[in-house]
Every structure is written in structure tokens, then in C-alpha cells.
Tab-separated table of C-alpha atoms and ligand atoms in Angstrom:
chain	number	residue	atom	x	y	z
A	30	UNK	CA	45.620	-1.705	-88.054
A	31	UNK	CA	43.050	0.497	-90.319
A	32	UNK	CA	40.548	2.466	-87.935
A	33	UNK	CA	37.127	1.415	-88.368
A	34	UNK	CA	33.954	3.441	-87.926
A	35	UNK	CA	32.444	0.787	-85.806
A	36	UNK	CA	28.541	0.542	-86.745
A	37	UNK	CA	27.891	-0.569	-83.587
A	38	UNK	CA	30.166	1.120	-81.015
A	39	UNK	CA	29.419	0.725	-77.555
A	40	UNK	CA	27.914	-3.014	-77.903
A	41	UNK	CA	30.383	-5.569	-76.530
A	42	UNK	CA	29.552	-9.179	-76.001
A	43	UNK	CA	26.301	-10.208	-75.001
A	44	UNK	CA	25.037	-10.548	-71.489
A	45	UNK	CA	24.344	-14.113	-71.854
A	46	UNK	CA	28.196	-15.026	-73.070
A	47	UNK	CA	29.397	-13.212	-70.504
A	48	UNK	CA	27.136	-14.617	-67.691
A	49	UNK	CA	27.864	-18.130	-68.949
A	50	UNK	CA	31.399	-17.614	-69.116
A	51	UNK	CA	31.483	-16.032	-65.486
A	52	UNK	CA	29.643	-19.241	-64.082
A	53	UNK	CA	31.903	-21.683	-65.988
A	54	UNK	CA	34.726	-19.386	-64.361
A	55	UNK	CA	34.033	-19.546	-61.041
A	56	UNK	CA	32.279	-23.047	-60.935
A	57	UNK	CA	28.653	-21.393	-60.413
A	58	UNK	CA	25.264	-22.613	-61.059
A	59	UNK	CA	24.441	-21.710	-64.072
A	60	UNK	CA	20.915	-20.170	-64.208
A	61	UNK	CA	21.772	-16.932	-66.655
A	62	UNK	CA	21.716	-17.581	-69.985
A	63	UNK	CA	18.314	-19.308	-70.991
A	64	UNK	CA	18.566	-22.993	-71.735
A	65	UNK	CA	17.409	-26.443	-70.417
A	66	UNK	CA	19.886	-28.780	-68.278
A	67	UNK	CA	17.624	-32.097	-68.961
A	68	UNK	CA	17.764	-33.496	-72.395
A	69	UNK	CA	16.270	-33.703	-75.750
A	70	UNK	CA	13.608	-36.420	-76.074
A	71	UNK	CA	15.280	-40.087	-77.519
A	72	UNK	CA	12.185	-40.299	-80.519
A	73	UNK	CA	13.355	-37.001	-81.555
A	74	UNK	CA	17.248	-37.445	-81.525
A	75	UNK	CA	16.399	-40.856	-83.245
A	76	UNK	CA	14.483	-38.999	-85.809
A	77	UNK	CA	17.544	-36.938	-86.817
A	78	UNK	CA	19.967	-39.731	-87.175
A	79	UNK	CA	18.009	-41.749	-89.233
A	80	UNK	CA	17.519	-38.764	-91.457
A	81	UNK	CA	21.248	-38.166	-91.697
A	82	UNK	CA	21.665	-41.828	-92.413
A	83	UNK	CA	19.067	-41.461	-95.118
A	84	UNK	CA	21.619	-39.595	-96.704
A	85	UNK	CA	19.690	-35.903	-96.245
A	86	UNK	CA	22.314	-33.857	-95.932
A	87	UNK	CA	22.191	-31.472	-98.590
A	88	UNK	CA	20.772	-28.136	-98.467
A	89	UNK	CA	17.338	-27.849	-97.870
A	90	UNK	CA	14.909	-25.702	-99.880
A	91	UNK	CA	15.592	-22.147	-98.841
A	92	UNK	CA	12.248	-21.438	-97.005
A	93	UNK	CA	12.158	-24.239	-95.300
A	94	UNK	CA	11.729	-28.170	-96.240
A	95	UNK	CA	8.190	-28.295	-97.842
A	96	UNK	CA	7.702	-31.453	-94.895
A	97	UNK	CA	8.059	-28.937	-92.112
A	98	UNK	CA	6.683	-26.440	-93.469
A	99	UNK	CA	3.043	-28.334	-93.909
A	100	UNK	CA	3.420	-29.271	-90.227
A	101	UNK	CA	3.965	-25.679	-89.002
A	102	UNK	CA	0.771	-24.517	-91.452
A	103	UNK	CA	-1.266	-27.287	-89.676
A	104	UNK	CA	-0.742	-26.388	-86.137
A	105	UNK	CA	-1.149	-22.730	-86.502
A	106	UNK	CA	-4.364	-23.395	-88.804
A	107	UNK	CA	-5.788	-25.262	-85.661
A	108	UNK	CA	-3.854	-23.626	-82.668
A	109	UNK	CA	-4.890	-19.970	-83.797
A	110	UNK	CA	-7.910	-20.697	-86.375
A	111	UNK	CA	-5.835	-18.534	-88.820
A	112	UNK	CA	-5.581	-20.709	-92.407
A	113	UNK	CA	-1.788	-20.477	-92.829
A	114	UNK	CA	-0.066	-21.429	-96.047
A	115	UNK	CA	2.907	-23.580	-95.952
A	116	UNK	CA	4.207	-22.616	-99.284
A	117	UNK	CA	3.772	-18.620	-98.668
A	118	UNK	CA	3.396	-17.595	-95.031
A	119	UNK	CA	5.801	-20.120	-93.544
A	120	UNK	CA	9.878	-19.741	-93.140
A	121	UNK	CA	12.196	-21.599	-91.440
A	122	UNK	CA	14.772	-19.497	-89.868
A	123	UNK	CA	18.471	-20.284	-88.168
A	124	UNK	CA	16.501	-19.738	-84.639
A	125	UNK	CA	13.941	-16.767	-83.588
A	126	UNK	CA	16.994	-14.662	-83.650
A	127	UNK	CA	17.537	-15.013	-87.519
A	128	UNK	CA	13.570	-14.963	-88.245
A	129	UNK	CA	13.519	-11.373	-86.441
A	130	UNK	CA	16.726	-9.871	-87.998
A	131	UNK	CA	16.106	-11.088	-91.719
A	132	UNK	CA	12.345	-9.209	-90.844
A	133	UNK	CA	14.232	-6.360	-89.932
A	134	UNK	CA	16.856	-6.300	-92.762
A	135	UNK	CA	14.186	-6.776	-95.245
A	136	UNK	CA	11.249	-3.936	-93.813
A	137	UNK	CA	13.415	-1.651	-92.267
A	138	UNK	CA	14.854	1.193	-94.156
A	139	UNK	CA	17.914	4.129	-93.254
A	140	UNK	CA	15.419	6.464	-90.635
A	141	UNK	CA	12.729	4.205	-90.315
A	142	UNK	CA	11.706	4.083	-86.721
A	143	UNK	CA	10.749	0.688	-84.864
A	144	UNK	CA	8.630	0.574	-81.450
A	145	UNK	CA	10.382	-1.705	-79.112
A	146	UNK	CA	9.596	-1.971	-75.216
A	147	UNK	CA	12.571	-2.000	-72.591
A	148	UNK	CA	13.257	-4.756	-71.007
A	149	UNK	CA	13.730	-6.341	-74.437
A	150	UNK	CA	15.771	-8.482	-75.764
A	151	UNK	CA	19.286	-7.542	-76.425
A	152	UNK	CA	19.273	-8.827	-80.381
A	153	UNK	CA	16.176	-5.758	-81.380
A	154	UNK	CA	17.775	-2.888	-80.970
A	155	UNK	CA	21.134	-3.612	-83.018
A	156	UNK	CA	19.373	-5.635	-85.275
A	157	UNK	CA	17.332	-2.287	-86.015
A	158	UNK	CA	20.521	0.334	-85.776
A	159	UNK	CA	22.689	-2.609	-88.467
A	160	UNK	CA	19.782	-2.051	-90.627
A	161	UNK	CA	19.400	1.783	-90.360
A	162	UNK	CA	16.383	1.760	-88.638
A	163	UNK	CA	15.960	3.960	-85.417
A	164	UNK	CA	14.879	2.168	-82.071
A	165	UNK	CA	12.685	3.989	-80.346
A	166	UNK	CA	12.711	2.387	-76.648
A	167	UNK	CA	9.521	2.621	-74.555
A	168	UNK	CA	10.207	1.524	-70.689
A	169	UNK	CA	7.691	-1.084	-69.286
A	170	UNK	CA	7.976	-0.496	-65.637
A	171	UNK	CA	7.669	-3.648	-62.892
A	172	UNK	CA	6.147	-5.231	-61.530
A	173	UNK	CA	3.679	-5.768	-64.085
A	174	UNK	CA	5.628	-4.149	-67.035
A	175	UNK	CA	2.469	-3.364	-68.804
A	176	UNK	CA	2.126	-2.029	-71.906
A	177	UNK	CA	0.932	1.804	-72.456
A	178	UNK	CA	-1.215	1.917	-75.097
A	179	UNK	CA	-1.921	5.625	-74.857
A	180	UNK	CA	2.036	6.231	-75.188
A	181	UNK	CA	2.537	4.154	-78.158
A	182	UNK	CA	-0.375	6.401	-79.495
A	183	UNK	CA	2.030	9.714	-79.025
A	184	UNK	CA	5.207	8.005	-80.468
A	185	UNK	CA	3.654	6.990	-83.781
A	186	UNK	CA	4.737	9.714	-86.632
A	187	UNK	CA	5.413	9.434	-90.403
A	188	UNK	CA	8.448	7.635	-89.869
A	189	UNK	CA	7.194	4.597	-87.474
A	190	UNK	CA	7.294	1.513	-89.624
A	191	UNK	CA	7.262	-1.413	-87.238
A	192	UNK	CA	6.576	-2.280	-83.465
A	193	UNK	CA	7.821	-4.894	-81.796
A	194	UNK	CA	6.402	-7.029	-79.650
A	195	UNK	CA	7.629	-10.337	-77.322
A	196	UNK	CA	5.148	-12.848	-75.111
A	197	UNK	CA	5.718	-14.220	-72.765
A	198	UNK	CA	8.073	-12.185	-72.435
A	199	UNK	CA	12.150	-12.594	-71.625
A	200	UNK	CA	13.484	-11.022	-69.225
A	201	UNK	CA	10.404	-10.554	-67.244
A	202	UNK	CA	7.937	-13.471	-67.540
A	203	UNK	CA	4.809	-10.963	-68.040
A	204	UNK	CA	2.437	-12.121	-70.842
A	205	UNK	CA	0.010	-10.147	-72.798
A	206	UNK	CA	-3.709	-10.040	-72.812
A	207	UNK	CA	-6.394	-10.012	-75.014
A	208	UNK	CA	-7.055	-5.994	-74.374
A	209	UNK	CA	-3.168	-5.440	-75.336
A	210	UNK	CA	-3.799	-7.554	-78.680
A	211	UNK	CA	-7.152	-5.360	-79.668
A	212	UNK	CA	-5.485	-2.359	-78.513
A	213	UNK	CA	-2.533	-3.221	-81.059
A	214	UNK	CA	-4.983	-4.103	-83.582
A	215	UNK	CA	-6.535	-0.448	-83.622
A	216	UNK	CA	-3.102	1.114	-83.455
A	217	UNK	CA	-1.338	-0.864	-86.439
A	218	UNK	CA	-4.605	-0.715	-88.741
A	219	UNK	CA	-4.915	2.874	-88.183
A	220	UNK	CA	-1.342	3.607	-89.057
A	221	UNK	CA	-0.943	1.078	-91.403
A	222	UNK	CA	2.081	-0.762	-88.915
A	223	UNK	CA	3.812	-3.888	-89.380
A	224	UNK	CA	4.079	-6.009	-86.163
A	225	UNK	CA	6.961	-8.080	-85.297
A	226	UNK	CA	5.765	-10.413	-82.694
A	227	UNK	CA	8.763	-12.712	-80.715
A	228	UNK	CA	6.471	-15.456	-79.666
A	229	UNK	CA	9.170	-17.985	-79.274
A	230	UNK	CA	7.725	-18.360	-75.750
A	231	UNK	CA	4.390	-19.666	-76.919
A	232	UNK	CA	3.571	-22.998	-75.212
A	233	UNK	CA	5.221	-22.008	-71.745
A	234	UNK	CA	2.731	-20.257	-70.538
A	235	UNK	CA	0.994	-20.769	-66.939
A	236	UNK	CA	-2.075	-20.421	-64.686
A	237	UNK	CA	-4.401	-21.568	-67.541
A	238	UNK	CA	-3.845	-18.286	-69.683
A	239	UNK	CA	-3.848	-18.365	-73.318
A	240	UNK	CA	-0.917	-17.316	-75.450
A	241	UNK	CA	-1.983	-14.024	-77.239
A	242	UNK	CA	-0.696	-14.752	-80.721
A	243	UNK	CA	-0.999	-11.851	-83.354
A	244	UNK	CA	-2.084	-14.819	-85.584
A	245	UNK	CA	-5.584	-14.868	-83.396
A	246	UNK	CA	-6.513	-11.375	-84.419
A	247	UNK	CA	-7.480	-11.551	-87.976
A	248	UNK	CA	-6.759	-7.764	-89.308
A	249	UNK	CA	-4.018	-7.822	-86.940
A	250	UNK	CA	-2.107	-11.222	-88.517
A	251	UNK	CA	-2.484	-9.085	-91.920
A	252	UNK	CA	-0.187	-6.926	-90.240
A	253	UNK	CA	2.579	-9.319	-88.564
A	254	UNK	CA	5.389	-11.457	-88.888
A	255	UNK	CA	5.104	-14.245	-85.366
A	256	UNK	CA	8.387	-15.582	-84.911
A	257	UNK	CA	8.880	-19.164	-83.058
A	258	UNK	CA	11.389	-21.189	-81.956
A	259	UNK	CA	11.972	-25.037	-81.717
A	260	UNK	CA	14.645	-24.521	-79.427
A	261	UNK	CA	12.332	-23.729	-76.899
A	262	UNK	CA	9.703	-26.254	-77.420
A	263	UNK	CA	11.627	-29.519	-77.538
A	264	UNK	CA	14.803	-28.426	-75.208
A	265	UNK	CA	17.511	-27.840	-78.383
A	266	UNK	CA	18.331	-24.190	-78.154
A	267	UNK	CA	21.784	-25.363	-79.927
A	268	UNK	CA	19.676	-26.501	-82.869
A	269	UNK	CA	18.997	-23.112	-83.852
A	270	UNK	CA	15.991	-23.644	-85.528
A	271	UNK	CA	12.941	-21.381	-85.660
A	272	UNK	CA	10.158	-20.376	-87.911
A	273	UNK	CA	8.477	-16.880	-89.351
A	274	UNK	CA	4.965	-16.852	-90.045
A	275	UNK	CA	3.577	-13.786	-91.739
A	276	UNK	CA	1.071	-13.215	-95.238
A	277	UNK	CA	2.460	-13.874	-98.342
A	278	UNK	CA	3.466	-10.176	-99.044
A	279	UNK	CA	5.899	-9.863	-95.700
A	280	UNK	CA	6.854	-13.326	-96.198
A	281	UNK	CA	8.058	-12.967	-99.562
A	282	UNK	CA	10.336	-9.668	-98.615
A	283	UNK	CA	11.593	-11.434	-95.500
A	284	UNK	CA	12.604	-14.518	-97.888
A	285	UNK	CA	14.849	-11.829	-99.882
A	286	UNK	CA	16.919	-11.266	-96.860
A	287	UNK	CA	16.810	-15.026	-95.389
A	288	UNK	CA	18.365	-16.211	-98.813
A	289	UNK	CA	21.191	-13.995	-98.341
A	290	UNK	CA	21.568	-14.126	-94.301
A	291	UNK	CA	21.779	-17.897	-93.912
A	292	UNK	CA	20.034	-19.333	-97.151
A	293	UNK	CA	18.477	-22.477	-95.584
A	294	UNK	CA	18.511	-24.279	-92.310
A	295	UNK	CA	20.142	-27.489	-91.454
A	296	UNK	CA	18.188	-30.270	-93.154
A	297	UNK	CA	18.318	-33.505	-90.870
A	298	UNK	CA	16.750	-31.326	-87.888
A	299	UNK	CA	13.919	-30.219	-90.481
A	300	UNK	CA	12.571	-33.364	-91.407
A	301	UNK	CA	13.205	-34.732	-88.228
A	302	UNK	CA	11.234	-31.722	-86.878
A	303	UNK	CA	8.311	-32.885	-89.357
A	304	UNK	CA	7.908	-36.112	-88.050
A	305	UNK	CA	7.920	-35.314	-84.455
A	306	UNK	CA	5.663	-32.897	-84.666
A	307	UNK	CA	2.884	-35.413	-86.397
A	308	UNK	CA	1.962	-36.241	-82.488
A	309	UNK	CA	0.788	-33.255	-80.519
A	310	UNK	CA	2.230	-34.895	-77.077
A	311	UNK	CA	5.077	-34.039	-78.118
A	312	UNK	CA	4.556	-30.298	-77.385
A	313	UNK	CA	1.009	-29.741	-75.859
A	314	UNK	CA	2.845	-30.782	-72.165
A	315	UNK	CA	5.452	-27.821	-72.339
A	316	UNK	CA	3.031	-25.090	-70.349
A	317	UNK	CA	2.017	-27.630	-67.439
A	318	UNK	CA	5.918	-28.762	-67.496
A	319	UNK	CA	7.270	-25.275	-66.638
A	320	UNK	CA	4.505	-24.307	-64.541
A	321	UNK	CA	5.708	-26.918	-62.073
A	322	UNK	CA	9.289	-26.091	-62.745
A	323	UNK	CA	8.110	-22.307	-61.519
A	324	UNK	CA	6.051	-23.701	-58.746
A	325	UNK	CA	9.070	-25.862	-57.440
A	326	UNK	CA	12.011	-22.543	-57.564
A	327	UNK	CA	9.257	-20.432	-55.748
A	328	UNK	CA	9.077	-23.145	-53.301
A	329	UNK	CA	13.210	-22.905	-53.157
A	330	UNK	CA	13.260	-19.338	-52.731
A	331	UNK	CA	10.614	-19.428	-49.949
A	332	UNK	CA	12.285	-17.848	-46.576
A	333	UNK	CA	14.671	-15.660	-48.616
A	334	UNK	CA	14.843	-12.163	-48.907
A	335	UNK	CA	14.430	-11.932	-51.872
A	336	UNK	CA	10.857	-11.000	-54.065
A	337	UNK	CA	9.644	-12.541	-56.655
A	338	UNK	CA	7.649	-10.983	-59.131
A	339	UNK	CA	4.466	-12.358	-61.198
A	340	UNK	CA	6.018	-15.025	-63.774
A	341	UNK	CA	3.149	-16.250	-66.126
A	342	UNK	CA	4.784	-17.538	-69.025
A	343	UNK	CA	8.630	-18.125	-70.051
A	344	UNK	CA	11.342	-20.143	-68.438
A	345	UNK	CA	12.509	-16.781	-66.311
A	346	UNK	CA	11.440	-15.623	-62.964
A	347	UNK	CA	12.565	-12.239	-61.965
A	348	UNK	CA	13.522	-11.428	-58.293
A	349	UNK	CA	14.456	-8.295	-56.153
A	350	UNK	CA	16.747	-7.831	-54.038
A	351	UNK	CA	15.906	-4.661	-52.628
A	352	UNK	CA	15.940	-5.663	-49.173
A	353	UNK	CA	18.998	-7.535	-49.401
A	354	UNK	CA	22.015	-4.871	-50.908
A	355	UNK	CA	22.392	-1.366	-52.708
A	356	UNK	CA	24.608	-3.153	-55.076
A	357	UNK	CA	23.825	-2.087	-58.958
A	358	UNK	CA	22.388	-5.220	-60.604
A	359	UNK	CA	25.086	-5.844	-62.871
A	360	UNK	CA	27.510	-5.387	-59.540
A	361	UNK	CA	24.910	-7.868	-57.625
A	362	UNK	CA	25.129	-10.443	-60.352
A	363	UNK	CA	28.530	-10.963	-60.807
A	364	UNK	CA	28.854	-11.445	-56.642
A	365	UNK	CA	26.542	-13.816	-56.597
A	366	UNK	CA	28.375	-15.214	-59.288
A	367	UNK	CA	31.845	-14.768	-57.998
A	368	UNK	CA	30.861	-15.290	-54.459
A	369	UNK	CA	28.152	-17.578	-54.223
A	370	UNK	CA	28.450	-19.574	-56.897
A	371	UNK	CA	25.003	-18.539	-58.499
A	372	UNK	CA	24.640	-17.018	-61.538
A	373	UNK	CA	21.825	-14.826	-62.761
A	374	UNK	CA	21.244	-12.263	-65.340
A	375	UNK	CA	20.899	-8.321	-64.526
A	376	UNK	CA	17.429	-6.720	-65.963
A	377	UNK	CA	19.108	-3.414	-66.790
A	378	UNK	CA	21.134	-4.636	-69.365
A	379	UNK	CA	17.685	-5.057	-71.508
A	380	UNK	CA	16.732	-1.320	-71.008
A	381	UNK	CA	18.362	1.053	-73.357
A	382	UNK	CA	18.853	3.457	-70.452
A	383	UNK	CA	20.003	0.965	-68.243
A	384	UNK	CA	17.405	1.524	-65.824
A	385	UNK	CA	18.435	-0.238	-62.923
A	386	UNK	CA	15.165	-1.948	-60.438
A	387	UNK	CA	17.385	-4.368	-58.789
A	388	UNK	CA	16.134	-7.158	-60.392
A	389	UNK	CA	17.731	-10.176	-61.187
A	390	UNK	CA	16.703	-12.749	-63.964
A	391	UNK	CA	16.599	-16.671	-63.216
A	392	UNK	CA	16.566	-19.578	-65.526
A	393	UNK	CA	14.636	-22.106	-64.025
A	394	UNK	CA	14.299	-24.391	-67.152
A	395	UNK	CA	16.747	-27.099	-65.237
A	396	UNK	CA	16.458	-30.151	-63.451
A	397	UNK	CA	15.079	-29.941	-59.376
A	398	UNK	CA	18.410	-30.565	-58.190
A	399	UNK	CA	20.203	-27.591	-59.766
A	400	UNK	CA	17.265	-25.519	-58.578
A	401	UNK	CA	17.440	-27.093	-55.079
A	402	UNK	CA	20.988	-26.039	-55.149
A	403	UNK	CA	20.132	-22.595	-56.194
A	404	UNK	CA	17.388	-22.028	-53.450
A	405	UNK	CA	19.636	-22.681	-50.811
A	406	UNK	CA	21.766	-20.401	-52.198
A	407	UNK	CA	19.316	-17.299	-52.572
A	408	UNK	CA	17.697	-18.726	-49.022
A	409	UNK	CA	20.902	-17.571	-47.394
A	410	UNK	CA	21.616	-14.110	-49.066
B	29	LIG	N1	17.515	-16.498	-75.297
B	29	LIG	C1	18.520	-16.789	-74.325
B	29	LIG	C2	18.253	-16.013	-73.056
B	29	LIG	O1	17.447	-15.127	-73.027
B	29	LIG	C3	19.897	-16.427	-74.763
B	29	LIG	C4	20.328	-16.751	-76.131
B	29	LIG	C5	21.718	-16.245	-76.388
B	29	LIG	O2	22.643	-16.543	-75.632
B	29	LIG	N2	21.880	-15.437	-77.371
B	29	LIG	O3	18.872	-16.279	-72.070
């Protein structure tokens, strides 16, 4: 065996692998890693055979099928009144996950330092560090985990390229608001910043607020690369198909990296993707869906002892369990896991410090019988 400098050291496997693998383990409901129990619609799986039957099964272009691509441009056009081009501003990406790290691999260079805010997700800050970039972790505290404005103000020097934004947001369920989105505006313009914004999140949002998209802000969008997800919209995370929308000067860097990272995305889910998309049912539900999928766990987990904090957008609600054990999350999750057959995701795990709040992070994108299940669990802890 040669000894390798690792460039990533002390990361091991992510949270969500091991959290899944713990539940399958030890026979536990599965409400960790993020993904829907209930299925994919028919119309859509339909769709994809009869384009593999069609005999499309070659590789698509490399940004993206030009038939997907003109559906995307449409629905941001009208959803966020920004003109989009589907030629130059849109990308389809191997999942959100791709779009951000081919964003990062093609901005970020060796000392460049990126904004990100802890929680985040656990792909940012090694997607930065493989790049050369330097994270640069600001800690959003609960239970609002609001963003302060004035403190991204006193972190931005000569080397800040990029900040990095997610809502809703995973793990917490907070969203931002229109003041966050202005205050961003004035920050990026006057430093001339690039925003990378994971809205993969977009249409599950509750309580009648309105997804803040960079894309509404017009000097703001000038400045961004949004990043969305399929998987989340229709119920496929295994599809692994998401999208980058940025102007035609990011879009064309990020396309240097996404030719070289995956080259093009699976073509039968692309053009299926087209087609369903033609009929805005198909997607314009999701919010009002998950709302009631929140509404009905809160109703589970009413009588336990454990808190829940504000959700307004995502398929995660975050409890505490304070009141309940002195356990470290991480320690708290895997006995639930172990010993009660529930499985959840720790919050400190998504701050680069580890900050521990003992919180714990549910899925609740499943069907009501799993979450029955799982509320007469957490009613008894
Ligand atoms: N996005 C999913 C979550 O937050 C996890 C995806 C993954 O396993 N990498 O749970």
C-alpha cells in the first residue's frame, strides 16, 4: 500500500449512508436520509419508457436536451418574471449535487474563499476544499437560524468569491425572506459576489409564503447560479436529475466543468421530463402536498416531549429533545435508531464545528402510515 496525502482527511461516509444503513440494520423506520416512500406518478414513468422504446438512448446534448431545456426557460420566465434562455442560462446537471460542485470546480480557485452558513449541507464544504477554495462557515443559530447580514458584511475581504445560499433550507426547514434577498443583493453588487443559490427545495414551501428565488431579484440573478432538482419535485431522488440556471457568462464556465464531471445526463428521463412538465399540475400541488404531510407528523408528535421547531418549507422538520436526554445528538440518533426503531438525522453533523443543539432532523416526505408509526414512537420517548 502507497501512503496517500488524503485531500480530504477527516470526511468519512456521509450522514445520510450511514443513517440509512443503521435503519436497514436494525429494522427502523426510516425517516433520515431525505426521500419519498410513495411513488413516482404512472404518466411520468410511462413517459420514460416510451422514450427508451423510441430508441433514445444515446447521449444527450451535453447541456441538457434542447426539449428540456425550453421547458425549464418557460417556467422560470413565468414563475420568476426573469427571461431565461434555454440555449445559454440553462444546464442540466446529474442532480443539485452535480449542478453545485461543477459551479464550484469551475469559479472557485486555490485560496478563494466561499460564504457558506452552518447547518449546511454536507456536499459545500468539500466540494469547496476538492476545489481549493476555503469555506468560511458562518453559524445560523435556532430556532429561527436567521441570516446575519451585518456579519456577512465583516467576513467579505479580497479573497471572498462566492456565497452560498440554500431555501428552504435542509436540515432546518427555515426559508428566506424578501429582506434577506435585498440584503444579498446590496452585499454581492457591492463586492462584485457570485451567488450560489441551492433552491432544490423550491415548490415545498408552506403557510402561503413565496419561494425567494435569486432569479426574482434582477441585479441579483446577474450575480447567481439557482440550482434545482427534479428529484424533489416529482418523487425520483434516484433519477439524479437537476438543473443550473445562471447568465450566459457563469453558465458557460460552469458548462467547462459539467463536460468533464459527468458530460450529459441520462436521456430517456430528459425528454420524458419535457413532456411532463408541458402541464403545470404536475408540479404546482407539491407546496399544499407537504404542507399537509407537515401538518399530519405535528399532529403525530403531539403529547411528546419533544419540540418542534418552525418548518416552512422542505420535507424536514427539526425537533428537540432537550427535555427528554443529555445524550449528544449523534449519540441520541443512533438510540433511537438502535433502540426504538426510528431513525433520524443529527443537526450537528451540518455545522463545521459540530455545534451540538440537540436537534434531530425528520423526513416526513412518506406515506401517513410510516409517520403514524413514527409518532407513536417519539410520543413515548
Ligand atoms: N438530500 C438528502 C438529504 O438531505 C440526501 C441525499 C444523499 O444521501 N446524498 O437527506
Amino acid at each position: 500500500m502507497i501512503s496517500i496525502n488524503s485531500r480530504l482527511p477527516e470526511v468519512g461516509t456521509s450522514i445520510f449512508t450511514v443513517m440509512s444503513r443503521m435503519a436497514l440494520e436494525h429494522d427502523a423506520i426510516n425517516l433520515s436520509q431525505g426521500f419519498p416512500d410513495f411513488p413516482v406518478s404512472d404518466q411520468l414513468i410511462e413517459l420514460i419508457y416510451k422514450n427508451l422504446k423510441a430508441g433514445h438512448n444515446q447521449y444527450a446534448p451535453m447541456p441538457g436536451t434542447p426539449a428540456l431545456r425550453n421547458s425549464i426557460a418557460d417556467i422560470i420566465t413565468k414563475t420568476y418574471q426573469r427571461p431565461t434562455d434555454a440555449e445559454m442560462e440553462v444546464t442540466i446537471t446529474a442532480g443539485g449535487t452535480e449542478a453545485i460542485f461543477s459551479t464550484i470546480a469551475a469559479l472557485v480557485k486555490e485560496g478563494d474563499e466561499v460564504i457558506m452558513f452552518d447547518p449546511s449541507y454536507d456536499s459545500y464544504d468539500p466540494a469547496v476544499r476538492l476545489n481549493g477554495g476555503v469555506p468560511v462557515h458562518l453559524k445560523l443559530k435556532p430556532p429561527q437560524f436567521a441570516i446575519d447580514w451585518g456579519e456577512v458584511k465583516s467576513k467579505i475581504n479580497s479573497r471572498t468569491k462566492l456565497i452560498m445560499i440554500n431555501t428552504p433550507h435542509n436540515p432546518t426547514g427555515s426559508v428566506l425572506r424578501e429582506p434577506d434577498l435585498k440584503s444579498l443583493e446590496e452585499i454581492v453588487v457591492a463586492h462584485n459576489l457570485i451567488v450560489l443559490s441551492d433552491e432544490v427545495y423550491e415548490r415545498i414551501i408552506f403557510d402561503n409564503l413565496e419561494h425567494q428565488s435569486v432569479l426574482k431579484y434582477p441585479k441579483l440573478a446577474a450575480q447567481s447560479i439557482a440550482v434545482f432538482s427534479f428529484g424533489k419535485t416529482f418523487h425520483a431522488t434516484g433519477w439524479k436529475v437537476g438543473y443550473a440556471v445562471a447568465p450566459e457568462y457563469l453558465t458557460r464556465e460552469i458548462r467547462k466543468a459539467h463536460q468533464f464531471i459527468t458530460f450529459s445526463v441520462n436521456t430517456p428521463v430528459q425528454l420524458a421530463l419535457a413532456g411532463y412538465l408541458m402541464n403545470p399540475d404536475n408540479y404546482l400541488q407539491l407546496g399544499k402536498f407537504y404542507e399537509q404531510k407537515r401538518d399530519f407528523f405535528l399532529e403525530q408528535i403531539k403529547g411528546s416531549s419533544l419540540q418542534p421547531l418552525p418548518c416552512f418549507g422542505s420535507y424536514f422538520q427539526l425537533l428537540s429533545y432537550k427535555s427528554v436526554s443529555g445524550l449528544s445528538d449523534v449519540e441520541m440518533a443512533e438510540w433511537m435508531t438502535k433502540e426504538k426503531k426510528l431513525a433520524p438525522i443529527p443537526v450537528s453533523v451540518f455545522y463545521n464545528d459540530k455545534t451540538d443543539h440537540q436537534l434531530l432532523r425528520f423526513c416526513f416526505a412518506k406515506n401517513e402510515e410510516t409517520l403514524e408509526k413514527a409518532g407513536a414512537i417519539l410520543r413515548k420517548l
